[in-house]
Coordinates of C-alpha atoms and ligand atoms in Angstrom, one line a residue:
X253 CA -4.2 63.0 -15.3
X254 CA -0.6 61.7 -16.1
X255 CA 1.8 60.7 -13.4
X256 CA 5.1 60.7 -12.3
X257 CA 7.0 57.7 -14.2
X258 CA 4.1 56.7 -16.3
X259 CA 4.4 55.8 -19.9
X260 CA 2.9 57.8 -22.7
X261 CA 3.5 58.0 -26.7
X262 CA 3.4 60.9 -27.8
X263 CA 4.0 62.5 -31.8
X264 CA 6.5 65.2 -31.6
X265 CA 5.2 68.4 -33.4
X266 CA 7.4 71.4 -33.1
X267 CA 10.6 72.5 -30.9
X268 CA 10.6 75.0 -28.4
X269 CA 13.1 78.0 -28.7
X270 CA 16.0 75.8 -26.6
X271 CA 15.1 73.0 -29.1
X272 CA 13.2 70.7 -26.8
X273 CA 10.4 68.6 -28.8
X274 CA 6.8 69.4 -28.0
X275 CA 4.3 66.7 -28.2
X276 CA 0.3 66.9 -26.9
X277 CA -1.0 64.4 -25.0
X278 CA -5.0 65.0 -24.4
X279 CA -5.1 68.5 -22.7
X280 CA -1.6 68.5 -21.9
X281 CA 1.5 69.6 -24.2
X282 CA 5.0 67.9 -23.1
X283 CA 8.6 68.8 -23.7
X284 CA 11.1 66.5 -24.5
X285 CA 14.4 67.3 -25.0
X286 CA 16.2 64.9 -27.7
X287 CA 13.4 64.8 -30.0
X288 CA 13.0 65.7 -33.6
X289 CA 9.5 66.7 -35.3
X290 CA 8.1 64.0 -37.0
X291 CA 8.9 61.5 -34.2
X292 CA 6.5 59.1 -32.5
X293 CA 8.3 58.1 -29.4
X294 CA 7.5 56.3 -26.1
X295 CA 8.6 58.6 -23.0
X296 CA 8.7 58.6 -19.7
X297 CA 6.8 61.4 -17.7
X298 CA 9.4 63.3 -15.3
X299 CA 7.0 66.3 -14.0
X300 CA 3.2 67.4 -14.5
X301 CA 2.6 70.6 -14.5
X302 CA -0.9 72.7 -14.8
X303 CA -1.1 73.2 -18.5
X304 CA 2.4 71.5 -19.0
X305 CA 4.8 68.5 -18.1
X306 CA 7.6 67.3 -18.4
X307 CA 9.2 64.0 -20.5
X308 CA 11.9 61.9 -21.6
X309 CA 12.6 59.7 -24.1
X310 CA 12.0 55.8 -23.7
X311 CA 12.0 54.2 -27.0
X312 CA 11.4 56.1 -30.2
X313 CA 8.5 54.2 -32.4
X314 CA 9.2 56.1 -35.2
X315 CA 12.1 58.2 -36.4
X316 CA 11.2 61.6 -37.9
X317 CA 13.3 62.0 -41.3
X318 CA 14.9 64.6 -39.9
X319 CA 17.1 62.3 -37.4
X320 CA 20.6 61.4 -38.0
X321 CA 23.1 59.8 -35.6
X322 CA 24.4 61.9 -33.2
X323 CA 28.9 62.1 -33.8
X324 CA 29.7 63.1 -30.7
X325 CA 29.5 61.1 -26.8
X326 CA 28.4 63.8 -24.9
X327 CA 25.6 65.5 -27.3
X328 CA 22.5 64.2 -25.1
X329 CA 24.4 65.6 -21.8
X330 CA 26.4 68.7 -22.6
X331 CA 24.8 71.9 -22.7
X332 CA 26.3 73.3 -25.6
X333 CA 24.9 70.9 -28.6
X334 CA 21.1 70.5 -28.8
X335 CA 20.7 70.1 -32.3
X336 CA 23.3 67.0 -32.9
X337 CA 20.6 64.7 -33.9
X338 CA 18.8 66.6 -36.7
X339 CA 20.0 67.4 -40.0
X340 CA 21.8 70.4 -40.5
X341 CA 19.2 71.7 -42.6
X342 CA 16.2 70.3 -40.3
X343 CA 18.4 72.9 -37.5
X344 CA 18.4 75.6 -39.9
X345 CA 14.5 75.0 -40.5
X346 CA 13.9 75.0 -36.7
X347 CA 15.7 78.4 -36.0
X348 CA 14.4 80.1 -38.3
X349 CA 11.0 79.2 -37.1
X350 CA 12.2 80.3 -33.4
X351 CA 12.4 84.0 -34.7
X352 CA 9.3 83.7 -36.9
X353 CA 7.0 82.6 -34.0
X354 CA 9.3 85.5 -31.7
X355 CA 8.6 87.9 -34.4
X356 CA 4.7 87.0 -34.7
X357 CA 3.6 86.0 -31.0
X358 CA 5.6 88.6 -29.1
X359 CA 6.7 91.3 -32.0
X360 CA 2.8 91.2 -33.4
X361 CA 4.2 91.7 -36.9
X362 CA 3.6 89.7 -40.1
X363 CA 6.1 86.6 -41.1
X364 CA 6.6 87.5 -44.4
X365 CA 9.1 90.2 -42.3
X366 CA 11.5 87.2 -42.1
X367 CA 13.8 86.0 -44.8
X368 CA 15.4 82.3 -45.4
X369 CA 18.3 81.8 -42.2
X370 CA 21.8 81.9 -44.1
X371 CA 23.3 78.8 -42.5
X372 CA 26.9 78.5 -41.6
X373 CA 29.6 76.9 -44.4
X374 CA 31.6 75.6 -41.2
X375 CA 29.5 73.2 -39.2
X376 CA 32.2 71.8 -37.2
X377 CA 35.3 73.7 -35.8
X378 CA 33.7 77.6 -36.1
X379 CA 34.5 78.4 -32.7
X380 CA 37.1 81.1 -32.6
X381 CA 36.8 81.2 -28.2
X382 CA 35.9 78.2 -25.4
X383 CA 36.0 79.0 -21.8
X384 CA 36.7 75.4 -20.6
X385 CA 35.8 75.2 -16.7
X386 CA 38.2 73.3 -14.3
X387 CA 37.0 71.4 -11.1
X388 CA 37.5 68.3 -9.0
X389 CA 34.7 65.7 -8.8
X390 CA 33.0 64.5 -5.5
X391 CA 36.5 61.9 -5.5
X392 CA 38.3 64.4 -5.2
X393 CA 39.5 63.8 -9.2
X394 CA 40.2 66.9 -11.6
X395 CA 37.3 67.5 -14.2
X396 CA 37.6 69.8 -17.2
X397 CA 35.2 70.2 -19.6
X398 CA 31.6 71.2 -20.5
X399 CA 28.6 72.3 -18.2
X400 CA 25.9 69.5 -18.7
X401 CA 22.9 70.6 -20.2
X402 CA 20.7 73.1 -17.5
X403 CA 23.4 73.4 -14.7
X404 CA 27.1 73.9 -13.4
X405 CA 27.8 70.5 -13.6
X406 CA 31.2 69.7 -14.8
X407 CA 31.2 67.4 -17.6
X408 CA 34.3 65.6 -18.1
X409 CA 35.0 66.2 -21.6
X410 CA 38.5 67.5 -23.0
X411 CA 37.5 67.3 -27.4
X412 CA 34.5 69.4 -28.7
X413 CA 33.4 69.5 -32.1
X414 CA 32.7 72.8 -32.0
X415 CA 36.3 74.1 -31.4
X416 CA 39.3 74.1 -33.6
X417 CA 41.1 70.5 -33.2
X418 CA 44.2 72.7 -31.4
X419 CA 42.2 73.7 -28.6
X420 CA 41.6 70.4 -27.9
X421 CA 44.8 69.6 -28.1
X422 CA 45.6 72.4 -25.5
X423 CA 42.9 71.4 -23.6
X424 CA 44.5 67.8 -22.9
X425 CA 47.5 69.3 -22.5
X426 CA 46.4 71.3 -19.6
X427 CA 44.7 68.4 -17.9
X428 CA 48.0 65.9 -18.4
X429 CA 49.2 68.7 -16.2
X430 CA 46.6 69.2 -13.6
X431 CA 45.5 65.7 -13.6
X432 CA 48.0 64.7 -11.0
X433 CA 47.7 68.1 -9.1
X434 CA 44.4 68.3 -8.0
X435 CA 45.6 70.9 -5.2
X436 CA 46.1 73.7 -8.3
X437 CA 42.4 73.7 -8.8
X438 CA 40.3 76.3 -7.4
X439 CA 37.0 75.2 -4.9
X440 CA 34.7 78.1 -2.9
X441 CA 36.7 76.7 -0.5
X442 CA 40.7 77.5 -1.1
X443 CA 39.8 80.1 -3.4
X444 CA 42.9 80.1 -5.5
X445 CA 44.5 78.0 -8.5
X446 CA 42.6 77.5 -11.7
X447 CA 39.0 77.7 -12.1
X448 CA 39.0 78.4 -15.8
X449 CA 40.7 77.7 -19.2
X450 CA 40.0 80.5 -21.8
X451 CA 41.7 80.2 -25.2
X452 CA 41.2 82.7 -28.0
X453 CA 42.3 81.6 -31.9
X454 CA 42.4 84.5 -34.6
X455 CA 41.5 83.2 -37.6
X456 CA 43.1 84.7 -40.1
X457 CA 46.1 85.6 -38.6
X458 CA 46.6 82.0 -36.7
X459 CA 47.4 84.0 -33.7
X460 CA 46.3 82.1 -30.3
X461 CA 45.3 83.3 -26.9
X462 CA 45.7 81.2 -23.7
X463 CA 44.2 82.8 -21.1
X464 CA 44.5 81.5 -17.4
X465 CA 41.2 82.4 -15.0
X466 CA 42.9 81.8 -11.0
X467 CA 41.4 82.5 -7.6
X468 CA 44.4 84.1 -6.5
X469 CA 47.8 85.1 -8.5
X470 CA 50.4 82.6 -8.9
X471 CA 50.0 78.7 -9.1
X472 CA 53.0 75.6 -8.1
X473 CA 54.3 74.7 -12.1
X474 CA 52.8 77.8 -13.4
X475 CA 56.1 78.8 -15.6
X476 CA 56.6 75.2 -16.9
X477 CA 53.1 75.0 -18.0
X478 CA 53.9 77.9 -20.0
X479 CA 56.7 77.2 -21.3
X480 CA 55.8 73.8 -22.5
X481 CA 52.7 75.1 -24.0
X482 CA 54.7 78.1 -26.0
X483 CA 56.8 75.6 -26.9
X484 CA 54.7 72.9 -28.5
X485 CA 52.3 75.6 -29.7
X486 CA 54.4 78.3 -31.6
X487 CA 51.0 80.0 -32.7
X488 CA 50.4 81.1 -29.0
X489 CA 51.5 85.1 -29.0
X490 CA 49.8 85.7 -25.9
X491 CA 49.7 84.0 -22.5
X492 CA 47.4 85.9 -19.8
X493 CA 46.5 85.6 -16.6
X494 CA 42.8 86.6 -15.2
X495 CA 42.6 87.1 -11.6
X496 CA 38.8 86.3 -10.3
X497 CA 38.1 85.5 -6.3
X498 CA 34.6 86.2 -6.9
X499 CA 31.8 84.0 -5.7
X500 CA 30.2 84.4 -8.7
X501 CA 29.1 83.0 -12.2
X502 CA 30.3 85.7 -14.5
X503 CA 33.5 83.9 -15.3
X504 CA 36.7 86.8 -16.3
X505 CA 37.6 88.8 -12.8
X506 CA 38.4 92.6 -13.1
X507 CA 43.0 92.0 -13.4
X508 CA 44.4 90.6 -16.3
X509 CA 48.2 90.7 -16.8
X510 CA 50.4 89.2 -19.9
X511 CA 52.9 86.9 -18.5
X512 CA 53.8 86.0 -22.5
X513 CA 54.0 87.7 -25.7
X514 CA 51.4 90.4 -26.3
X515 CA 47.9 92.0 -24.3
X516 CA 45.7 91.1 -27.2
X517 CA 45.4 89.0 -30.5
X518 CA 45.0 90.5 -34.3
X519 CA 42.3 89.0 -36.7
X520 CA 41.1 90.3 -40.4
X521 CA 37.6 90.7 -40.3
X522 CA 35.9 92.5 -43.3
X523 CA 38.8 93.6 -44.9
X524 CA 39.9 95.4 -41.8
X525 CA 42.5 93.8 -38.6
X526 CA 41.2 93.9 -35.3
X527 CA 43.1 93.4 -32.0
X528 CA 41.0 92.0 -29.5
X529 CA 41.9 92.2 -26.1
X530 CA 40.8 89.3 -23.9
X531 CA 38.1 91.1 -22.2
X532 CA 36.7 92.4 -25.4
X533 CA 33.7 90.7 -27.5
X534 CA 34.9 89.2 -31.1
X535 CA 32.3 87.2 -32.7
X536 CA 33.1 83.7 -32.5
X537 CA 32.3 82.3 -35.9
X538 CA 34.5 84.7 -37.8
X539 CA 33.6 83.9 -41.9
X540 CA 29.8 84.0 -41.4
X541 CA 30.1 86.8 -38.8
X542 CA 31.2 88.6 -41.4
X543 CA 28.2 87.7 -43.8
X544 CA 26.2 89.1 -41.3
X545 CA 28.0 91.9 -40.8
X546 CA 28.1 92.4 -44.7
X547 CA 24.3 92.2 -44.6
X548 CA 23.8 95.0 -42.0
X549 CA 26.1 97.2 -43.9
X550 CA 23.4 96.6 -46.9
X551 CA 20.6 97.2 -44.5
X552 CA 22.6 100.6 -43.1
X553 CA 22.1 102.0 -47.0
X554 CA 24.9 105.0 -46.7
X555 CA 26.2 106.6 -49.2
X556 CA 29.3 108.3 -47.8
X557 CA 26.9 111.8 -46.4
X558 CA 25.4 109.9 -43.2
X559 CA 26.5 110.4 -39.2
X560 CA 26.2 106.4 -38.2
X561 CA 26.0 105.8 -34.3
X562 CA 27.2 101.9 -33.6
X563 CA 25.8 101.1 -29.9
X564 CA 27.5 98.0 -28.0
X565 CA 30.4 98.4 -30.2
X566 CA 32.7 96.3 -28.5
X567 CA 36.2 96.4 -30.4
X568 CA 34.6 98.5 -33.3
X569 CA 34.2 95.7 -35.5
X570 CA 30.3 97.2 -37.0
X571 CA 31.2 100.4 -37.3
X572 CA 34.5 100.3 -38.2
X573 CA 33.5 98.1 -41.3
X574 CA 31.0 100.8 -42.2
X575 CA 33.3 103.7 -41.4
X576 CA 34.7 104.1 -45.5
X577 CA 30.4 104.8 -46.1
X578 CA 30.0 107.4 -43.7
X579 CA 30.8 110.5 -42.9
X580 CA 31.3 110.3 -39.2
X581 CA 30.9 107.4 -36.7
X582 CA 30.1 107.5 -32.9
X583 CA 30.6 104.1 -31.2
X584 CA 29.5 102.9 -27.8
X585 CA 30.5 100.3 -25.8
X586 CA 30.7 100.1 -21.4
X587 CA 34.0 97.6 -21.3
X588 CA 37.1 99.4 -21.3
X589 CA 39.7 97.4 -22.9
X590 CA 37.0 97.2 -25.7
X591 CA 37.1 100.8 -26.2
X592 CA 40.7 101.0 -25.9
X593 CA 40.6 98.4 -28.8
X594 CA 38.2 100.5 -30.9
X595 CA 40.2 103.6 -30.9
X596 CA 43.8 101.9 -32.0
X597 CA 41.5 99.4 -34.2
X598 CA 40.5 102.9 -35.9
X599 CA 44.1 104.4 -35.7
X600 CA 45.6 100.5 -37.3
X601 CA 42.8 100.9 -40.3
X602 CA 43.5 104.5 -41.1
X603 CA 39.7 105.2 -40.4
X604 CA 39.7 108.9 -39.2
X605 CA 36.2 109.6 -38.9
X606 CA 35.6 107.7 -35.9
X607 CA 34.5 108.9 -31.8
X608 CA 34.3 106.2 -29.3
X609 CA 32.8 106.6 -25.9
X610 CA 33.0 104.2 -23.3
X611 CA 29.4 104.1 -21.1
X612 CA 26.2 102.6 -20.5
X613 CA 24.4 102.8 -24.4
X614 CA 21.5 104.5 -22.8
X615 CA 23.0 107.3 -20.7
X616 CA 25.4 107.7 -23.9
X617 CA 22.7 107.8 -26.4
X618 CA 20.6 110.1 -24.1
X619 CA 23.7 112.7 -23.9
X620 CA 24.5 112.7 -27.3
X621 CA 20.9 113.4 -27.9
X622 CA 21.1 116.5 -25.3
X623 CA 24.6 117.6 -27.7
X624 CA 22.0 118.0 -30.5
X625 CA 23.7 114.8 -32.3
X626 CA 21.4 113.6 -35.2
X627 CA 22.3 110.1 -36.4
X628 CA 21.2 109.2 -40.0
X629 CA 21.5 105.7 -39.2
X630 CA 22.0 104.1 -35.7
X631 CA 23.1 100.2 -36.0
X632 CA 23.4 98.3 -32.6
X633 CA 24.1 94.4 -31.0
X634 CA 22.9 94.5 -27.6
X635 CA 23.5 91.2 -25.2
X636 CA 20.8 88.8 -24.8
X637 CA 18.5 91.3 -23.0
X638 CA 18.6 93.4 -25.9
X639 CA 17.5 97.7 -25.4
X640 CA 15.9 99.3 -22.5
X641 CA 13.1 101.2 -23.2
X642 CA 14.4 104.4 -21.9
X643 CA 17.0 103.8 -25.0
X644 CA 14.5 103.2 -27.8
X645 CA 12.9 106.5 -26.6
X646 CA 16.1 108.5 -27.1
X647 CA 16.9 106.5 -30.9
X648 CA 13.2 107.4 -31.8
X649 CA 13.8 111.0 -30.3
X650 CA 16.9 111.4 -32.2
X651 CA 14.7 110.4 -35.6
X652 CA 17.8 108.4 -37.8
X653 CA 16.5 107.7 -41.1
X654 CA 17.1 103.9 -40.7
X655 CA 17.5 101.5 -37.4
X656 CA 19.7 98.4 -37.7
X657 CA 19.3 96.1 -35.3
X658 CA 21.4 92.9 -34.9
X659 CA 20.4 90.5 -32.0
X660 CA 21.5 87.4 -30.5
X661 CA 18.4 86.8 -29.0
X662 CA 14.7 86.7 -30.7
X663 CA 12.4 87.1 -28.0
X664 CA 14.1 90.3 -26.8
X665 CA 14.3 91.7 -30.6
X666 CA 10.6 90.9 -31.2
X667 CA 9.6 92.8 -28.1
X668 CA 12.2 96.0 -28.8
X669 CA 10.8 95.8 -32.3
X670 CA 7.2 96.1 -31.1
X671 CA 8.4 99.0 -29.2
X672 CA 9.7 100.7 -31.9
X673 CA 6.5 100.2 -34.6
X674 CA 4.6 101.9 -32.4
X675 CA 6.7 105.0 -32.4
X676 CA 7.4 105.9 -35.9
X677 CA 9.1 102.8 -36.9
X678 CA 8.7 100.4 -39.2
X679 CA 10.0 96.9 -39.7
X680 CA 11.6 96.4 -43.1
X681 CA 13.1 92.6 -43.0
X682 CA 14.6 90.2 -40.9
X683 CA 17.1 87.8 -41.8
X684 CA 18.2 85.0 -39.9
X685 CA 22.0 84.1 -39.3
X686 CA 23.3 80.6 -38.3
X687 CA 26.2 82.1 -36.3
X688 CA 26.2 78.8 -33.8
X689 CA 25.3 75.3 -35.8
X690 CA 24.3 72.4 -33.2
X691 CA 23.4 75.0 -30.0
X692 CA 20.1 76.4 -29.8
X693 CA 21.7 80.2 -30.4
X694 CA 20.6 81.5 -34.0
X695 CA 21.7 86.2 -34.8
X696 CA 19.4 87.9 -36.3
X697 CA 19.7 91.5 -38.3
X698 CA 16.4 93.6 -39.0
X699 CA 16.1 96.9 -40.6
X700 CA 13.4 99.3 -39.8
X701 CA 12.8 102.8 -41.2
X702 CA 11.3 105.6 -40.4
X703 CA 7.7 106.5 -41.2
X704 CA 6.8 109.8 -41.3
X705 CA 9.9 112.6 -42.2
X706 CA 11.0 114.6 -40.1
X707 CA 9.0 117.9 -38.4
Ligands
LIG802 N1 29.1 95.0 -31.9 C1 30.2 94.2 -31.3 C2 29.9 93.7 -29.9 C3 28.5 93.1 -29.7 S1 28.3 92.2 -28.2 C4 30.6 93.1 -32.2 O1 29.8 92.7 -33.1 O2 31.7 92.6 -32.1 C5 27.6 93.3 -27.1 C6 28.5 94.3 -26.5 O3 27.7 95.2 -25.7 C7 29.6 93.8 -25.7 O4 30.8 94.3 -26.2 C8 29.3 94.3 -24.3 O5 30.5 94.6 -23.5 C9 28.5 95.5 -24.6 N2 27.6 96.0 -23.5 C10 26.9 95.3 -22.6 N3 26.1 96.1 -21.9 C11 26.3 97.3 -22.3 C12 25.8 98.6 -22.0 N4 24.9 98.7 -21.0 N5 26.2 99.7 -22.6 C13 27.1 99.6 -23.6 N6 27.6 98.4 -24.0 C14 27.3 97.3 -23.4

């Protein structure tokens, strides 16, 4: 039996889905975060567990080839980066095996199913959104940052690698102003000033978002803030406040109002420009978002004849890129402002095929069922906990000819896609997307046909 504090060596053998090292010692497999496979390291034990425990690093005997040296301060710490310390390709490696072991253990279906990952050309700098939290420290000192890795921890941190090098420079900005006003910061306690820093860039267009999250309206400073910002920054065309009181984690509150320049921001995505209001979902690696997107248009095999339903539609971007293929489109999507973008995002394209419904996908899917709509093809990018199972009932019901399915998360996709081979479906291929280098996060799009035709 291992203890607390002891000293163990262990050989590092695979990576978990979060990209934690696994290593067996006797009976026991460990997890230890910072590791690559191929290492032989000396760690620490933290916890034991029944079948499991816990480790960290003391001294690494032997570097696996996959190591390099991590290039940012923070990479061990922050929660964003787990992956800083591998090659890019030993990363790319690793996540594709996180779907093939999702798609196998939990989907029951072959590996073959999977195809090579398509990594990411930008590495560095993809990030298109950061929500940058604001705090004080137990001194009392303002903290803006990153959470550390596994909690709400602040992180002191104002440059990421992941962002573009202007919203670092905003970021600093921000804190040169609220470093010397600590009272502008927003505790469980006072409840107002700022809790959150949310900046939005458009790629394509250059157009930048700063977005202001506050307990309560108004903030001491607030207009020369602004000014000074849309002053040095000329590519800022929208400043917005978001009002949030809430004791809560979810981090944009239910008001937003535009205090500069316009409600939203334009991007070209797929040939197509798309405003994206601040509540809205944009994909935040734009160039291989749109690989991926490309790739699901492929899987959606229209030909111009086909009804396409596009569930979680956010803005429109899916649908609307498949829109000049099909004959009619239905999107669904339960935000609002996302809907309101999807319509005008139709209107600004010229597409005039297109229906959007704002709603829960499942009660939506399940009345469009019940107005005898019969999709050929029904595409659809859940959140992390991916379908319910009352709404893969009602997209096998409805009998489309082919499913696409594009997923953030592969344990939730493996177990919808069980679901749907054993009614009817079947899965045609899987390929992986690096839409987030250095994080654990790695998209996924699967095609699945039906088997038997229709009654
Ligand atoms: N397809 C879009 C958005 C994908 S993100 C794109 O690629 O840009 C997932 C979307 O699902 C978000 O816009 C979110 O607001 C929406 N959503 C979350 N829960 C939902 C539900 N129960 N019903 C419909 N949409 C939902």
């Amino acid at each position: 039996m291992y203890r607390k504090n002891e000293i163990i060596e262990l050989n590092i053998t695979s990576l978990t889905s979060d990209g934690d090292g696994v290593g067996r010692a006797g009976e026991l497999v460990f997890f230890v975060p910072n590791t690559a496979v191929g290492d032989t390291i000396r760690a620490k034990v933290l916890k034991v567990k029944k079948n499991v425990g816990f480790a960290r690093v003391e001294e690494i005997v032997a570097p696996s080839p996959d190591r390099i040296e991590p290039d940012c301060p923070v990479s061990f710490s922050c929660g964003g980066c787990v992956y800083r310390h591998i090659s890019y390709e030993a990363e790319c490696r690793a996540k594709r095996q996180k779907v093939t072991d999702a798609v196998t253990r939990i989907g029951k279906l072959d590996a073959s199913l999977v195809k090579d990952i398509i990594p990411s050309e930008k590495i560095d700098g993809y990030r298109n959104k950061a929500m940058i939290p604001v705090g004080l420290n137990r001194d009392g000192e303002v903290v803006m940052g990153y959470y550390a890795r596994h909690s709400h921890h602040i992180m002191h941190c104002l440059r990421c690698q992941l962002s573009p090098p202007v919203f670092n420079d905003i970021i600093e900005d921000v804190y040169a102003f609220l470093k010397h006003r600590p009272g502008l910061v927003y505790t469980p306690q006072n409840r107002k000033g700022i809790r959150h820093i949310y900046l939005r860039y458009a790629e394509m267009t250059g157009d930048l978002m700063f977005c202001v999250i506050v307990g309560s309206r108004h903030f001491d400073g607030e207009e020369a803030l602004y000014n000074s910002l849309q002053e040095k920054y000329t590519q800022i065309k929208s400043i917005v406040v978001n009002v949030n009181a809430e004791d809560t984690n979810v981090i944009l509150g239910k008001h937003t109002y535009t205090v500069y320049g316009s409600d939203a921001i334009t991007d070209t995505l797929c040939g197509l420009r798309f405003e994206i209001a601040p509540e809205a979902f944009y994909q935040i690696n734009r160039s291989q978002a749109e690989r991926l997107y490309e790739k699901a248009k492929e899987y959606a095999g229209l030909t111009g004849k086909e009804a396409l339903i596009d569930l979680y539609c956010g803005a429109g971007t899916i649908g609307l890129s498949m829109a000049d293929r099909c004959k009619r489109l239905i999107g669904v999507e339960i935000i609002p402002e996302a809907i309101e973008n999807a319509k005008r995002n139709a209107e600004h394209n010229g597409v005039g095929n297109a229906r959007f419904i704002c709603g829960d996908a499942s009660q939506a899917a399940e009345q469009l069922r019940k107005e005898g709509i019969r999709p050929d093809v029904v595409v659809f990018d859940p959140p992390r906990k991916g379908l319910t199972s009352e709404l893969i009932d009602t997209i096998v019901q409805m009998s489309p000819d082919r499913v696409v399915y594009v997923s953030c998360d592969p344990a939730t996709l493996a177990r919808d896609l069980k679901l749907f081979t054993e009614k009817n479906y079947s899965v045609k291929e899987i390929t992986p997307y690096d839409l987030f280098p250095r994080t654990s996060h790695v998209e996924s799009v699967c095609l699945m046909s039906r088997k038997k035709p229709h009654n």
